[in-house]
PDB file of C-alpha atoms in Angstrom:
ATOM      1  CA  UNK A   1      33.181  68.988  -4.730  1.00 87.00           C
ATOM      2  CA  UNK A   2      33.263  68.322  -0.866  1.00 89.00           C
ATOM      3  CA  UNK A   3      33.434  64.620   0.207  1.00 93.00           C
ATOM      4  CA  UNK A   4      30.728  65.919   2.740  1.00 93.00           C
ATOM      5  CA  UNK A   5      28.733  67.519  -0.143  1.00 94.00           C
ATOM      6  CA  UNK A   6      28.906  64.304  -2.151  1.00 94.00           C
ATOM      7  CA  UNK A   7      27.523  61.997   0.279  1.00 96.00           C
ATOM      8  CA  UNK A   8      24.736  64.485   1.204  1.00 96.00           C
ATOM      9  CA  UNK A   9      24.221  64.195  -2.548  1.00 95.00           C
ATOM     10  CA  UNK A  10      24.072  60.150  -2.425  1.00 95.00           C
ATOM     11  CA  UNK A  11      21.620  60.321   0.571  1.00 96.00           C
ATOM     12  CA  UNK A  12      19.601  62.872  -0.733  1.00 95.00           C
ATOM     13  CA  UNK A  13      18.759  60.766  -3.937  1.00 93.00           C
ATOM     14  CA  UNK A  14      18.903  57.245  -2.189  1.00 94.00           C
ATOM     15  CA  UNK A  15      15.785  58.792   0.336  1.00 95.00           C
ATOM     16  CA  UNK A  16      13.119  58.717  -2.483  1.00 92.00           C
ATOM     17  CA  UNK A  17      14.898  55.964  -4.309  1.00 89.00           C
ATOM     18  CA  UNK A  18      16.125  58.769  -7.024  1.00 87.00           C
ATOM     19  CA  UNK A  19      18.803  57.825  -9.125  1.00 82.00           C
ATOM     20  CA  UNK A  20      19.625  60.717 -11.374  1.00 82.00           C
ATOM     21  CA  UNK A  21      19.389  64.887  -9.883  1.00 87.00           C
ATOM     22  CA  UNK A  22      20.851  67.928 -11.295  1.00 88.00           C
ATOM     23  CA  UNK A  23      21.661  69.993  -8.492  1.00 93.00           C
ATOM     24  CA  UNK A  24      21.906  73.745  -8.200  1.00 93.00           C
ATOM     25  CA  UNK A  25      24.129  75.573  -5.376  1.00 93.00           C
ATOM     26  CA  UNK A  26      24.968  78.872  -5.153  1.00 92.00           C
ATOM     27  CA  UNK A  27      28.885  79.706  -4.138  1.00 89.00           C
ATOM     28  CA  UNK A  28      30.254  81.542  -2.027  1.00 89.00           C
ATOM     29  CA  UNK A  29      34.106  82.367  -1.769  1.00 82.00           C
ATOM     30  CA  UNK A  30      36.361  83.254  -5.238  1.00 77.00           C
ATOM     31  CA  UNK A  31      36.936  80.759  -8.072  1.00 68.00           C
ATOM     32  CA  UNK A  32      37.747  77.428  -6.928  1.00 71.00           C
ATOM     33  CA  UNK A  33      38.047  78.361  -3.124  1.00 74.00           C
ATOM     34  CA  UNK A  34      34.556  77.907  -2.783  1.00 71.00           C
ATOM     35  CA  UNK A  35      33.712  78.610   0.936  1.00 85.00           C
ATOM     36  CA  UNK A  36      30.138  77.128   1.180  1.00 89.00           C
ATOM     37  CA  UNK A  37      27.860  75.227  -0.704  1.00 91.00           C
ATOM     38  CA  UNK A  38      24.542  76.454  -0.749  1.00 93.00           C
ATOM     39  CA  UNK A  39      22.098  74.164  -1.590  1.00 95.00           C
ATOM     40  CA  UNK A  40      19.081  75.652  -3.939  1.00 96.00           C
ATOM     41  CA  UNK A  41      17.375  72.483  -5.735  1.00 95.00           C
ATOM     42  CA  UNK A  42      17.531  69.326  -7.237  1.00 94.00           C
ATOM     43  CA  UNK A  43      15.793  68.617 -10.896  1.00 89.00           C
ATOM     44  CA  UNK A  44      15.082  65.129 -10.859  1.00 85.00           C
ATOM     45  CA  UNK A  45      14.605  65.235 -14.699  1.00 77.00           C
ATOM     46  CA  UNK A  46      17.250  68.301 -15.237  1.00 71.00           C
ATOM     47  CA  UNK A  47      18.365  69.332 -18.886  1.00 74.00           C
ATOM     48  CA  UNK A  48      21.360  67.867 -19.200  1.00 69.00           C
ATOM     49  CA  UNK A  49      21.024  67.306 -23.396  1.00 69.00           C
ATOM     50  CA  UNK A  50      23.822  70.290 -23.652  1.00 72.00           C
ATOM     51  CA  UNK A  51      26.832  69.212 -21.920  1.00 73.00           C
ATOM     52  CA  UNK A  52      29.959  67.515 -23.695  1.00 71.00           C
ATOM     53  CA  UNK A  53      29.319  64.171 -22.219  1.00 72.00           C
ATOM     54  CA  UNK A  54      25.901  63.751 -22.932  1.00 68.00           C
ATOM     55  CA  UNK A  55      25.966  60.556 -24.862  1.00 72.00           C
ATOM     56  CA  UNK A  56      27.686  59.108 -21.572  1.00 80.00           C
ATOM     57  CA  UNK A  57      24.495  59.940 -19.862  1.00 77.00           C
ATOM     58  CA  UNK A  58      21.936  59.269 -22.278  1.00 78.00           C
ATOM     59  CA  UNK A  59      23.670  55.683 -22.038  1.00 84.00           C
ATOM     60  CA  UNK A  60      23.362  55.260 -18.501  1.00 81.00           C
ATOM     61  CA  UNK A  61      20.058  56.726 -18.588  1.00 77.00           C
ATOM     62  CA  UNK A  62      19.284  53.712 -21.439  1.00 82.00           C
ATOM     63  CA  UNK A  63      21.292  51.043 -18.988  1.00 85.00           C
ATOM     64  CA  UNK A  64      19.272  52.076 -16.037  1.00 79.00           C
ATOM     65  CA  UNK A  65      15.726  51.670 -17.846  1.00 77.00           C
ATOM     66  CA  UNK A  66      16.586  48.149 -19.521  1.00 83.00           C
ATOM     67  CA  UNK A  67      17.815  46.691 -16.010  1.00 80.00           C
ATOM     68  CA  UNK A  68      15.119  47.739 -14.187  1.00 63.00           C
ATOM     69  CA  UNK A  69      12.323  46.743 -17.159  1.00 62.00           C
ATOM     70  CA  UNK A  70      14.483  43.459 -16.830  1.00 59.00           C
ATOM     71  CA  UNK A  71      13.965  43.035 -13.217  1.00 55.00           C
ATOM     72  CA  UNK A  72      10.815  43.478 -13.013  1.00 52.00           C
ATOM     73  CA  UNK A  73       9.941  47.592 -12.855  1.00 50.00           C
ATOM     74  CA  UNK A  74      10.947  50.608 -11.833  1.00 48.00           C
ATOM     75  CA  UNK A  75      13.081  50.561  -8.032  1.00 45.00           C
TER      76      UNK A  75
END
């Protein structure tokens, strides 16, 4: 991914305080050349339950809710 793309990503999430998103782009170019990024959404509660690393999320997911019950609420 684009160092451009990824801090549009942070800023887009930090805006409404957001801290997960599963984004969807459309391509254009072949394989990894990818010419453009096309933004198309963001899923603030995206399926994620099917990818390898799941666990690792579901984990940070747990993290995230027992800091911010700790502190007080949600950010």
């Amino acid at each position: 991914m684009p160092g451009a793309v990824e801090a549009a990503l942070h800023s887009y999430l930090a805006a409404p305080k957001l801290v997960f998103g599963c984004f969807d782009f459309a391509l254009t170019g072949d394989g990894d050349a990818a010419q453009d990024w096309i933004f198309i959404e963001c899923n603030p509660n995206g399926q994620w339950g099917w990818l390898p690393d799941a666990i690792d999320i579901t984990t940070a997911f747990a993290d995230i809710l027992s800091t911010n019950m700790e502190g007080g609420g949600a950010r």
